[in-house]
PDB file of C-alpha atoms in Angstrom:
ATOM      1  CA  ASP J   6      -0.078  -0.004  -0.011  1.00  0.00           C
ATOM      2  CA  ALA J   7       1.203   3.437  -0.827  1.00  0.00           C
ATOM      3  CA  ASP J   8       2.420   5.621   2.003  1.00  0.00           C
ATOM      4  CA  VAL J   9       1.079   8.866   0.685  1.00  0.00           C
ATOM      5  CA  THR J  10      -2.348   8.682  -1.140  1.00  0.00           C
ATOM      6  CA  GLN J  11      -4.226  11.359  -2.999  1.00  0.00           C
ATOM      7  CA  THR J  12      -7.755  11.509  -4.134  1.00  0.00           C
ATOM      8  CA  PRO J  13      -9.033  11.803  -6.651  1.00  0.00           C
ATOM      9  CA  ARG J  14      -6.319  11.083  -9.129  1.00  0.00           C
ATOM     10  CA  ASN J  15      -7.940  12.931 -12.002  1.00  0.00           C
ATOM     11  CA  ARG J  16     -10.601  15.581 -12.031  1.00  0.00           C
ATOM     12  CA  ILE J  17     -12.248  17.706 -14.682  1.00  0.00           C
ATOM     13  CA  THR J  18     -14.453  20.592 -13.365  1.00  0.00           C
ATOM     14  CA  LYS J  19     -16.030  23.809 -14.544  1.00  0.00           C
ATOM     15  CA  THR J  20     -15.077  27.423 -13.828  1.00  0.00           C
ATOM     16  CA  GLY J  21     -16.587  28.662 -10.553  1.00  0.00           C
ATOM     17  CA  LYS J  22     -16.955  25.059  -8.984  1.00  0.00           C
ATOM     18  CA  ARG J  23     -15.542  24.316  -5.448  1.00  0.00           C
ATOM     19  CA  ILE J  24     -13.180  21.509  -5.527  1.00  0.00           C
ATOM     20  CA  MET J  25     -11.380  19.522  -2.729  1.00  0.00           C
ATOM     21  CA  LEU J  26      -8.241  17.354  -3.163  1.00  0.00           C
ATOM     22  CA  GLU J  27      -7.476  14.978  -0.341  1.00  0.00           C
ATOM     23  CA  CYS J  28      -4.280  13.512   1.048  1.00  0.00           C
ATOM     24  CA  SER J  29      -3.745  10.795   3.497  1.00  0.00           C
ATOM     25  CA  GLN J  30      -0.491   9.372   4.878  1.00  0.00           C
ATOM     26  CA  THR J  31       0.454   6.274   6.850  1.00  0.00           C
ATOM     27  CA  LYS J  32       4.106   7.306   7.463  1.00  0.00           C
ATOM     28  CA  GLY J  33       3.319   9.013  10.810  1.00  0.00           C
ATOM     29  CA  HIS J  34       4.999  12.432   9.663  1.00  0.00           C
ATOM     30  CA  ASP J  35       4.059  15.758  11.388  1.00  0.00           C
ATOM     31  CA  ARG J  36       4.599  17.660   8.347  1.00  0.00           C
ATOM     32  CA  MET J  37       2.463  17.912   5.175  1.00  0.00           C
ATOM     33  CA  TYR J  38       2.701  20.057   1.906  1.00  0.00           C
ATOM     34  CA  TRP J  39       0.711  20.858  -1.095  1.00  0.00           C
ATOM     35  CA  TYR J  40       2.613  21.648  -4.227  1.00  0.00           C
ATOM     36  CA  ARG J  41       1.459  22.527  -7.702  1.00  0.00           C
ATOM     37  CA  GLN J  42       3.384  21.494 -10.924  1.00  0.00           C
ATOM     38  CA  ASP J  43       2.863  23.483 -14.109  1.00  0.00           C
ATOM     39  CA  PRO J  44       4.688  22.279 -17.279  1.00  0.00           C
ATOM     40  CA  GLY J  45       8.137  23.963 -17.263  1.00  0.00           C
ATOM     41  CA  LEU J  46       7.710  25.464 -13.922  1.00  0.00           C
ATOM     42  CA  GLY J  47       8.920  22.928 -11.469  1.00  0.00           C
ATOM     43  CA  LEU J  48       7.207  22.263  -8.217  1.00  0.00           C
ATOM     44  CA  GLN J  49       5.624  25.420  -6.298  1.00  0.00           C
ATOM     45  CA  LEU J  50       4.582  25.364  -2.693  1.00  0.00           C
ATOM     46  CA  ILE J  51       0.956  26.295  -2.107  1.00  0.00           C
ATOM     47  CA  TYR J  52       0.317  25.454   1.724  1.00  0.00           C
ATOM     48  CA  TYR J  53       2.393  23.540   4.410  1.00  0.00           C
ATOM     49  CA  SER J  54       1.429  22.388   7.830  1.00  0.00           C
ATOM     50  CA  PHE J  55       3.966  21.410  10.532  1.00  0.00           C
ATOM     51  CA  ASP J  56       1.269  19.832  12.691  1.00  0.00           C
ATOM     52  CA  VAL J  57      -2.425  19.869  13.232  1.00  0.00           C
ATOM     53  CA  LYS J  58      -2.418  23.399  14.665  1.00  0.00           C
ATOM     54  CA  ASP J  59      -0.045  24.781  12.283  1.00  0.00           C
ATOM     55  CA  ILE J  60      -0.996  25.970   8.642  1.00  0.00           C
ATOM     56  CA  ASN J  61       1.156  28.266   6.617  1.00  0.00           C
ATOM     57  CA  LYS J  62       0.833  29.822   3.194  1.00  0.00           C
ATOM     58  CA  GLY J  63       3.503  28.938   0.557  1.00  0.00           C
ATOM     59  CA  GLU J  64       4.560  30.816  -2.598  1.00  0.00           C
ATOM     60  CA  ILE J  65       1.224  30.556  -4.379  1.00  0.00           C
ATOM     61  CA  SER J  66      -1.620  30.283  -1.906  1.00  0.00           C
ATOM     62  CA  ASP J  67      -3.948  32.782  -3.488  1.00  0.00           C
ATOM     63  CA  GLY J  68      -7.112  30.985  -4.605  1.00  0.00           C
ATOM     64  CA  TYR J  69      -6.567  28.074  -2.284  1.00  0.00           C
ATOM     65  CA  SER J  70      -7.226  26.948   1.198  1.00  0.00           C
ATOM     66  CA  VAL J  71      -6.394  23.946   3.325  1.00  0.00           C
ATOM     67  CA  SER J  72      -7.456  21.945   6.190  1.00  0.00           C
ATOM     68  CA  ARG J  73      -5.538  19.631   8.406  1.00  0.00           C
ATOM     69  CA  GLN J  74      -8.085  17.326   9.807  1.00  0.00           C
ATOM     70  CA  ALA J  75      -5.797  14.864  11.627  1.00  0.00           C
ATOM     71  CA  GLN J  76      -1.829  14.273  11.573  1.00  0.00           C
ATOM     72  CA  ALA J  77      -2.470  11.879   8.772  1.00  0.00           C
ATOM     73  CA  LYS J  78      -4.924  14.094   6.487  1.00  0.00           C
ATOM     74  CA  PHE J  79      -4.552  17.314   4.740  1.00  0.00           C
ATOM     75  CA  SER J  80      -6.781  18.690   2.197  1.00  0.00           C
ATOM     76  CA  LEU J  81      -6.579  21.354  -0.506  1.00  0.00           C
ATOM     77  CA  SER J  82      -9.616  23.394  -1.590  1.00  0.00           C
ATOM     78  CA  LEU J  83     -10.266  25.587  -4.580  1.00  0.00           C
ATOM     79  CA  GLU J  84     -13.222  27.737  -3.446  1.00  0.00           C
ATOM     80  CA  SER J  85     -14.003  28.985  -6.881  1.00  0.00           C
ATOM     81  CA  ALA J  86     -11.948  27.085  -9.651  1.00  0.00           C
ATOM     82  CA  ILE J  87     -10.484  29.113 -12.552  1.00  0.00           C
ATOM     83  CA  PRO J  88      -8.901  27.740 -15.620  1.00  0.00           C
ATOM     84  CA  ASN J  89      -5.257  28.758 -14.894  1.00  0.00           C
ATOM     85  CA  GLN J  90      -5.568  26.510 -11.761  1.00  0.00           C
ATOM     86  CA  THR J  91      -5.302  23.592 -14.163  1.00  0.00           C
ATOM     87  CA  ALA J  92      -2.186  21.791 -13.066  1.00  0.00           C
ATOM     88  CA  LEU J  93      -0.767  18.660 -11.536  1.00  0.00           C
ATOM     89  CA  TYR J  94      -1.099  18.782  -7.584  1.00  0.00           C
ATOM     90  CA  PHE J  95       1.117  16.824  -5.320  1.00  0.00           C
ATOM     91  CA  CYS J  96       0.842  16.321  -1.638  1.00  0.00           C
ATOM     92  CA  ALA J  97       4.093  15.527   0.398  1.00  0.00           C
ATOM     93  CA  THR J  98       5.017  14.659   3.970  1.00  0.00           C
ATOM     94  CA  SER J  99       8.271  14.775   5.931  1.00  0.00           C
ATOM     95  CA  HIS J 100       9.484  14.070   9.385  1.00  0.00           C
ATOM     96  CA  GLY J 101       9.886  17.176  11.495  1.00  0.00           C
ATOM     97  CA  GLY J 102      13.185  18.278  12.574  1.00  0.00           C
ATOM     98  CA  ARG J 103      16.476  19.551  10.980  1.00  0.00           C
ATOM     99  CA  ALA J 104      17.764  15.947  10.193  1.00  0.00           C
ATOM    100  CA  TYR J 105      14.946  15.051   8.154  1.00  0.00           C
ATOM    101  CA  ASN J 106      14.510  16.979   5.073  1.00  0.00           C
ATOM    102  CA  GLU J 107      13.331  14.317   2.651  1.00  0.00           C
ATOM    103  CA  GLN J 108       9.809  14.752   1.408  1.00  0.00           C
ATOM    104  CA  PHE J 109       7.762  11.795   0.306  1.00  0.00           C
ATOM    105  CA  PHE J 110       5.251  12.656  -2.478  1.00  0.00           C
ATOM    106  CA  GLY J 111       2.019  11.172  -3.422  1.00  0.00           C
ATOM    107  CA  PRO J 112       1.183  10.048  -6.884  1.00  0.00           C
ATOM    108  CA  GLY J 113      -0.449  13.337  -7.878  1.00  0.00           C
ATOM    109  CA  THR J 114      -3.974  14.791  -8.916  1.00  0.00           C
ATOM    110  CA  ARG J 115      -4.369  15.889 -12.367  1.00  0.00           C
ATOM    111  CA  LEU J 116      -6.927  18.820 -12.117  1.00  0.00           C
ATOM    112  CA  THR J 117      -8.438  20.330 -15.326  1.00  0.00           C
ATOM    113  CA  VAL J 118     -10.715  23.501 -15.064  1.00  0.00           C
ATOM    114  CA  LEU J 119     -12.700  24.145 -18.092  1.00  0.00           C
TER     115      LEU J 119
ATOM    116  CA  ASP E  20      13.362  35.353  -8.632  1.00  0.00           C
ATOM    117  CA  GLN E  21      14.585  31.790  -9.060  1.00  0.00           C
ATOM    118  CA  GLN E  22      16.812  30.609  -6.208  1.00  0.00           C
ATOM    119  CA  VAL E  23      17.310  27.232  -7.678  1.00  0.00           C
ATOM    120  CA  LYS E  24      18.142  27.078 -11.338  1.00  0.00           C
ATOM    121  CA  GLN E  25      18.164  24.188 -13.776  1.00  0.00           C
ATOM    122  CA  ASN E  26      19.293  25.758 -16.933  1.00  0.00           C
ATOM    123  CA  SER E  27      18.941  22.767 -19.273  1.00  0.00           C
ATOM    124  CA  PRO E  28      15.306  21.629 -19.735  1.00  0.00           C
ATOM    125  CA  SER E  29      16.589  18.412 -21.375  1.00  0.00           C
ATOM    126  CA  LEU E  30      19.415  16.087 -21.798  1.00  0.00           C
ATOM    127  CA  SER E  31      19.844  13.119 -24.017  1.00  0.00           C
ATOM    128  CA  VAL E  32      22.529  10.427 -23.343  1.00  0.00           C
ATOM    129  CA  GLN E  33      23.454   7.048 -24.830  1.00  0.00           C
ATOM    130  CA  GLU E  34      23.004   4.064 -22.575  1.00  0.00           C
ATOM    131  CA  GLY E  35      26.131   3.237 -20.707  1.00  0.00           C
ATOM    132  CA  ARG E  36      27.518   6.757 -20.932  1.00  0.00           C
ATOM    133  CA  ILE E  37      27.683   9.306 -18.018  1.00  0.00           C
ATOM    134  CA  SER E  38      24.695  11.807 -17.612  1.00  0.00           C
ATOM    135  CA  ILE E  39      25.474  15.087 -15.967  1.00  0.00           C
ATOM    136  CA  LEU E  40      22.681  17.187 -14.720  1.00  0.00           C
ATOM    137  CA  ASN E  41      23.537  20.600 -13.416  1.00  0.00           C
ATOM    138  CA  CYS E  42      21.815  22.849 -10.852  1.00  0.00           C
ATOM    139  CA  ASP E  43      22.726  26.493  -9.630  1.00  0.00           C
ATOM    140  CA  TYR E  44      21.540  28.248  -6.616  1.00  0.00           C
ATOM    141  CA  THR E  45      21.669  31.873  -5.518  1.00  0.00           C
ATOM    142  CA  ASN E  46      20.793  31.799  -1.900  1.00  0.00           C
ATOM    143  CA  SER E  47      23.893  31.367   0.423  1.00  0.00           C
ATOM    144  CA  MET E  48      21.675  30.292   3.251  1.00  0.00           C
ATOM    145  CA  PHE E  49      21.014  26.886   1.627  1.00  0.00           C
ATOM    146  CA  ASP E  50      22.773  24.174   3.498  1.00  0.00           C
ATOM    147  CA  TYR E  51      21.208  20.950   2.303  1.00  0.00           C
ATOM    148  CA  PHE E  52      20.433  19.823  -1.348  1.00  0.00           C
ATOM    149  CA  LEU E  53      18.487  17.049  -2.729  1.00  0.00           C
ATOM    150  CA  TRP E  54      17.692  15.365  -6.073  1.00  0.00           C
ATOM    151  CA  TYR E  55      14.362  13.994  -6.897  1.00  0.00           C
ATOM    152  CA  LYS E  56      13.467  11.896  -9.860  1.00  0.00           C
ATOM    153  CA  LYS E  57       9.942  11.843 -11.457  1.00  0.00           C
ATOM    154  CA  TYR E  58       8.374   9.458 -13.916  1.00  0.00           C
ATOM    155  CA  PRO E  59       5.307  10.376 -15.848  1.00  0.00           C
ATOM    156  CA  ALA E  60       2.047   9.868 -13.789  1.00  0.00           C
ATOM    157  CA  GLU E  61       4.025   9.361 -10.455  1.00  0.00           C
ATOM    158  CA  GLY E  62       5.126  11.784  -7.742  1.00  0.00           C
ATOM    159  CA  PRO E  63       8.574  12.653  -7.463  1.00  0.00           C
ATOM    160  CA  THR E  64      10.817  10.288  -5.450  1.00  0.00           C
ATOM    161  CA  PHE E  65      14.001  11.073  -3.493  1.00  0.00           C
ATOM    162  CA  LEU E  66      17.206  10.017  -5.113  1.00  0.00           C
ATOM    163  CA  ILE E  67      20.291  11.418  -3.207  1.00  0.00           C
ATOM    164  CA  SER E  68      21.196  14.397  -0.964  1.00  0.00           C
ATOM    165  CA  ILE E  69      24.141  16.332   0.091  1.00  0.00           C
ATOM    166  CA  SER E  70      24.925  18.626   3.102  1.00  0.00           C
ATOM    167  CA  SER E  71      26.823  21.673   2.619  1.00  0.00           C
ATOM    168  CA  ILE E  72      29.695  20.264   4.767  1.00  0.00           C
ATOM    169  CA  LYS E  73      30.487  17.693   2.104  1.00  0.00           C
ATOM    170  CA  ASP E  74      31.447  18.239  -1.477  1.00  0.00           C
ATOM    171  CA  LYS E  75      30.588  14.629  -2.841  1.00  0.00           C
ATOM    172  CA  ASN E  76      28.038  12.051  -1.875  1.00  0.00           C
ATOM    173  CA  GLU E  77      27.751   8.729  -3.740  1.00  0.00           C
ATOM    174  CA  ASP E  78      25.113   6.016  -3.851  1.00  0.00           C
ATOM    175  CA  GLY E  79      25.632   3.309  -6.356  1.00  0.00           C
ATOM    176  CA  ARG E  80      25.552   4.729  -9.839  1.00  0.00           C
ATOM    177  CA  PHE E  81      24.547   8.225  -8.584  1.00  0.00           C
ATOM    178  CA  THR E  82      27.019  10.842  -7.332  1.00  0.00           C
ATOM    179  CA  VAL E  83      26.201  14.342  -6.322  1.00  0.00           C
ATOM    180  CA  PHE E  84      28.899  17.052  -6.303  1.00  0.00           C
ATOM    181  CA  LEU E  85      28.686  20.347  -4.405  1.00  0.00           C
ATOM    182  CA  ASN E  86      30.869  23.531  -5.273  1.00  0.00           C
ATOM    183  CA  LYS E  87      29.861  25.951  -2.504  1.00  0.00           C
ATOM    184  CA  SER E  88      31.971  28.694  -3.830  1.00  0.00           C
ATOM    185  CA  ALA E  89      30.324  28.547  -7.334  1.00  0.00           C
ATOM    186  CA  LYS E  90      26.852  27.929  -5.790  1.00  0.00           C
ATOM    187  CA  HIS E  91      26.832  24.824  -8.145  1.00  0.00           C
ATOM    188  CA  LEU E  92      25.889  21.103  -7.740  1.00  0.00           C
ATOM    189  CA  SER E  93      25.767  18.323 -10.238  1.00  0.00           C
ATOM    190  CA  LEU E  94      24.409  14.978 -10.353  1.00  0.00           C
ATOM    191  CA  HIS E  95      26.331  12.337 -12.216  1.00  0.00           C
ATOM    192  CA  ILE E  96      24.799   9.005 -13.361  1.00  0.00           C
ATOM    193  CA  VAL E  97      27.271   6.384 -14.438  1.00  0.00           C
ATOM    194  CA  PRO E  98      26.562   4.263 -16.290  1.00  0.00           C
ATOM    195  CA  SER E  99      23.189   5.510 -17.593  1.00  0.00           C
ATOM    196  CA  GLN E 100      20.291   3.163 -18.195  1.00  0.00           C
ATOM    197  CA  PRO E 101      17.056   3.605 -20.117  1.00  0.00           C
ATOM    198  CA  GLY E 102      15.234   3.303 -16.894  1.00  0.00           C
ATOM    199  CA  ASP E 103      16.729   6.420 -15.808  1.00  0.00           C
ATOM    200  CA  SER E 104      14.906   8.444 -18.244  1.00  0.00           C
ATOM    201  CA  ALA E 105      12.843  10.751 -16.118  1.00  0.00           C
ATOM    202  CA  VAL E 106      12.634  14.435 -15.132  1.00  0.00           C
ATOM    203  CA  TYR E 107      15.195  15.271 -12.397  1.00  0.00           C
ATOM    204  CA  PHE E 108      14.506  18.030  -9.933  1.00  0.00           C
ATOM    205  CA  CYS E 109      17.124  19.748  -7.794  1.00  0.00           C
ATOM    206  CA  ALA E 110      16.015  21.115  -4.432  1.00  0.00           C
ATOM    207  CA  ALA E 111      17.636  23.070  -1.697  1.00  0.00           C
ATOM    208  CA  ILE E 112      16.762  23.863   1.865  1.00  0.00           C
ATOM    209  CA  GLY E 113      18.108  26.387   4.369  1.00  0.00           C
ATOM    210  CA  TYR E 114      16.735  28.593   7.284  1.00  0.00           C
ATOM    211  CA  GLY E 115      17.180  31.794   5.176  1.00  0.00           C
ATOM    212  CA  GLY E 116      13.397  32.666   5.651  1.00  0.00           C
ATOM    213  CA  SER E 117      11.231  30.042   4.363  1.00  0.00           C
ATOM    214  CA  GLN E 118      11.304  28.012   7.530  1.00  0.00           C
ATOM    215  CA  GLY E 119      13.138  25.220   6.079  1.00  0.00           C
ATOM    216  CA  ASN E 120      11.062  24.359   3.182  1.00  0.00           C
ATOM    217  CA  LEU E 121      12.262  22.813  -0.145  1.00  0.00           C
ATOM    218  CA  ILE E 122      12.874  25.110  -2.892  1.00  0.00           C
ATOM    219  CA  PHE E 123      12.769  23.260  -6.320  1.00  0.00           C
ATOM    220  CA  GLY E 124      14.301  23.811  -9.811  1.00  0.00           C
ATOM    221  CA  LYS E 125      12.287  23.619 -12.836  1.00  0.00           C
ATOM    222  CA  GLY E 126      13.522  20.084 -13.762  1.00  0.00           C
ATOM    223  CA  THR E 127      15.630  18.557 -16.431  1.00  0.00           C
ATOM    224  CA  LYS E 128      14.267  15.856 -18.558  1.00  0.00           C
ATOM    225  CA  LEU E 129      16.768  13.094 -19.055  1.00  0.00           C
ATOM    226  CA  SER E 130      16.476  10.639 -22.053  1.00  0.00           C
ATOM    227  CA  VAL E 131      18.667   7.752 -22.114  1.00  0.00           C
ATOM    228  CA  LYS E 132      18.782   5.971 -25.692  1.00  0.00           C
ATOM    229  CA  PRO E 133      19.433   2.431 -25.987  1.00  0.00           C
TER     230      PRO E 133
END
């Protein structure tokens, strides 16, 4: 079984719709992240959470919100989807602390906003 | 302003030869560097890392070299295999202001031809 799972894997929606992407992990990590990947732009950080009570904005948080429901669950919402939010979205986790910088990624969600 | 730069979007290498992927960074506060590998339809997976107190780290066919004075690192794959064909992301981390989050380059697509 995968350590970091994302649902759905693919989603097509229309402009103005509210969308939620979900992420679950079984690694027991404290830290969770949401990234967006656009072609030729690498990975950009949307939001990150160092524990259940700690939520922080990343580089490109406008138009997005998150919820950390439990240590193992971190969801990303698009309140009113727009076409330029069409992208590949990745959730990642990492152990807290300076010695543990490696992040483990989920398989991604491909979102298309028409 | 890009803090981590991978200036070659793509690289093509013959099977059995050496692949060299390059990465430059601008933030002198970065003190830990990672390489991730990404296949289509999968999330990035951790490949190898290096601390700024070292100038070389080797793991099987993969070696990462760090030149701090030039703010440059490179990933060497020897010998290259067709299964190495993927997108490679360079990432950096440091406590320069982003609370230790990873900063990714845009990636280099490696194609290893049989």
